[in-house]
Short mmCIF file of C-alpha atoms in Angstrom, two decimals:
data_model
loop_
_atom_site.label_atom_id
_atom_site.label_comp_id
_atom_site.label_asym_id
_atom_site.label_seq_id
_atom_site.Cartn_x
_atom_site.Cartn_y
_atom_site.Cartn_z
CA UNK A 1050 130.22 99.82 91.41
CA UNK A 1051 127.31 102.22 91.33
CA UNK A 1052 124.35 102.72 93.59
CA UNK A 1053 121.05 100.89 93.49
CA UNK A 1054 117.87 102.91 93.24
CA UNK A 1055 114.26 101.74 93.29
CA UNK A 1056 111.42 103.32 91.37
CA UNK A 1057 107.68 102.79 91.88
CA UNK A 1058 104.75 104.42 90.14
CA UNK A 1059 100.98 104.22 90.44
CA UNK A 1060 98.67 106.21 88.26
CA UNK A 1061 95.00 105.44 88.62
CA UNK A 1062 92.39 105.76 91.32
CA UNK A 1063 91.93 102.00 91.11
CA UNK A 1064 95.63 101.37 91.79
CA UNK A 1065 95.62 103.89 94.65
CA UNK A 1066 92.65 102.19 96.26
CA UNK A 1067 93.75 98.59 95.82
CA UNK A 1068 97.48 98.46 96.21
CA UNK A 1069 99.10 101.80 96.73
CA UNK A 1070 102.79 100.94 96.38
CA UNK A 1071 102.58 97.76 98.45
CA UNK A 1072 103.02 95.12 95.72
CA UNK A 1073 105.79 97.01 94.00
CA UNK A 1074 107.64 97.60 97.25
CA UNK A 1075 107.36 93.96 98.32
CA UNK A 1076 108.60 92.74 94.93
CA UNK A 1077 111.58 95.09 95.08
CA UNK A 1078 112.40 94.17 98.67
CA UNK A 1079 112.20 90.45 97.81
CA UNK A 1080 114.44 91.02 94.80
CA UNK A 1081 116.99 92.80 96.99
CA UNK A 1082 116.93 90.00 99.54
CA UNK A 1083 117.39 87.34 96.85
CA UNK A 1084 120.24 89.29 95.25
CA UNK A 1085 121.92 90.17 98.58
CA UNK A 1086 121.41 93.87 97.90
CA UNK A 1087 120.86 96.28 100.77
CA UNK A 1088 117.46 97.96 100.42
CA UNK A 1089 117.70 101.54 101.63
CA UNK A 1090 114.51 103.61 101.87
CA UNK A 1091 116.57 106.71 100.99
CA UNK A 1092 117.11 105.22 97.53
CA UNK A 1093 113.39 104.71 96.82
CA UNK A 1094 111.52 107.05 94.48
CA UNK A 1095 107.72 106.99 94.15
CA UNK A 1096 105.41 108.79 91.74
CA UNK A 1097 101.63 108.92 91.92
CA UNK A 1098 100.98 110.00 88.34
CA UNK A 1099 100.63 108.77 84.79
CA UNK A 1100 103.37 106.91 83.01
CA UNK A 1101 102.34 108.49 79.71
CA UNK A 1102 105.01 111.13 80.21
CA UNK A 1103 108.52 111.16 81.64
CA UNK A 1104 107.77 114.50 83.28
CA UNK A 1105 107.19 113.00 86.72
CA UNK A 1106 108.53 114.65 89.90
CA UNK A 1107 110.25 111.67 91.52
CA UNK A 1108 111.45 110.26 88.21
CA UNK A 1109 113.07 113.62 87.40
CA UNK A 1110 114.68 113.72 90.85
CA UNK A 1111 116.01 110.20 90.44
CA UNK A 1112 117.23 110.81 86.91
CA UNK A 1113 119.20 113.88 88.05
CA UNK A 1114 121.10 111.71 90.55
CA UNK A 1115 121.96 108.83 88.23
CA UNK A 1116 125.57 108.25 87.31
CA UNK A 1117 127.31 105.68 85.17
CA UNK A 1118 127.32 102.33 86.94
CA UNK A 1119 124.06 102.94 88.82
CA UNK A 1120 121.11 100.55 88.67
CA UNK A 1121 117.39 101.36 88.79
CA UNK A 1122 115.08 98.52 89.81
CA UNK A 1123 111.40 98.47 88.80
CA UNK A 1124 108.76 95.84 89.47
CA UNK A 1125 107.98 95.75 85.75
CA UNK A 1126 108.54 97.76 82.61
CA UNK A 1127 105.12 99.44 82.78
CA UNK A 1128 106.33 101.26 85.91
CA UNK A 1129 109.12 102.76 83.78
CA UNK A 1130 106.85 104.12 81.06
CA UNK A 1131 103.64 104.00 79.10
CA UNK A 1132 104.72 106.54 76.47
CA UNK A 1133 104.75 105.68 72.77
CA UNK A 1134 107.27 103.10 71.60
CA UNK A 1135 109.71 105.51 69.95
CA UNK A 1136 109.95 107.82 72.97
CA UNK A 1137 110.23 104.86 75.35
CA UNK A 1138 113.00 103.31 73.28
CA UNK A 1139 114.90 106.61 73.13
CA UNK A 1140 114.67 107.06 76.91
CA UNK A 1141 115.75 103.46 77.46
CA UNK A 1142 118.72 103.78 75.10
CA UNK A 1143 119.71 107.17 76.55
CA UNK A 1144 120.01 105.61 79.99
CA UNK A 1145 121.95 102.66 78.59
CA UNK A 1146 124.40 104.99 76.84
CA UNK A 1147 124.95 106.78 80.16
CA UNK A 1148 125.91 103.46 81.74
CA UNK A 1149 122.71 103.14 83.76
CA UNK A 1150 121.39 99.62 84.24
CA UNK A 1151 117.62 99.07 84.42
CA UNK A 1152 116.22 95.95 86.05
CA UNK A 1153 112.59 94.94 85.50
CA UNK A 1154 111.86 92.23 88.06
CA UNK A 1155 108.80 90.80 86.31
CA UNK A 1156 110.46 91.08 82.88
CA UNK A 1157 113.94 89.61 83.54
CA UNK A 1158 114.76 89.11 79.87
CA UNK A 1159 114.57 92.88 79.42
CA UNK A 1160 117.64 93.87 81.36
CA UNK A 1161 118.96 97.06 79.77
CA UNK A 1162 122.00 95.17 78.56
CA UNK A 1163 119.66 93.53 76.02
CA UNK A 1164 117.66 95.28 73.33
CA UNK A 1165 114.52 96.79 74.81
CA UNK A 1166 112.61 97.56 71.64
CA UNK A 1167 110.32 94.52 71.62
CA UNK A 1168 109.27 94.68 75.27
CA UNK A 1169 108.59 98.41 75.07
CA UNK A 1170 106.50 97.88 71.94
CA UNK A 1171 104.71 94.99 73.63
CA UNK A 1172 104.04 97.07 76.76
CA UNK A 1173 102.58 99.91 74.72
CA UNK A 1174 100.44 97.51 72.71
CA UNK A 1175 99.05 96.11 75.96
CA UNK A 1176 98.31 99.64 77.16
CA UNK A 1177 96.43 100.50 73.97
CA UNK A 1178 94.36 97.31 74.11
CA UNK A 1179 93.43 98.05 77.75
CA UNK A 1180 92.27 101.53 76.74
CA UNK A 1181 90.06 100.23 73.94
#
């Protein structure tokens, strides 16, 4: 059995002003409580930067620690990435091939054990429509 890690990301001045990491942290803590998982602050990684790249300090730190059997919990898939669909899918599948499980609390049907292509495409389509 691997370790559980928790990843949070905010990226805009609006997010910083309104919520900081509060909603994400509460959702993850509630998830842990409901799943009888111990929430350890030492296993939490936070980035305050865009999701349009995977070159994020805390994400890189977390990724370097991951081992087969580990789980990373996110509030939703948009906290994982906002990169283009192909790059997102490749990152998703790379983690799956390494035996890393991704849990998206607000997108439960997108557990990494299922195909992530459609939700990643959907997430990126939502991002593009919000930018228009």
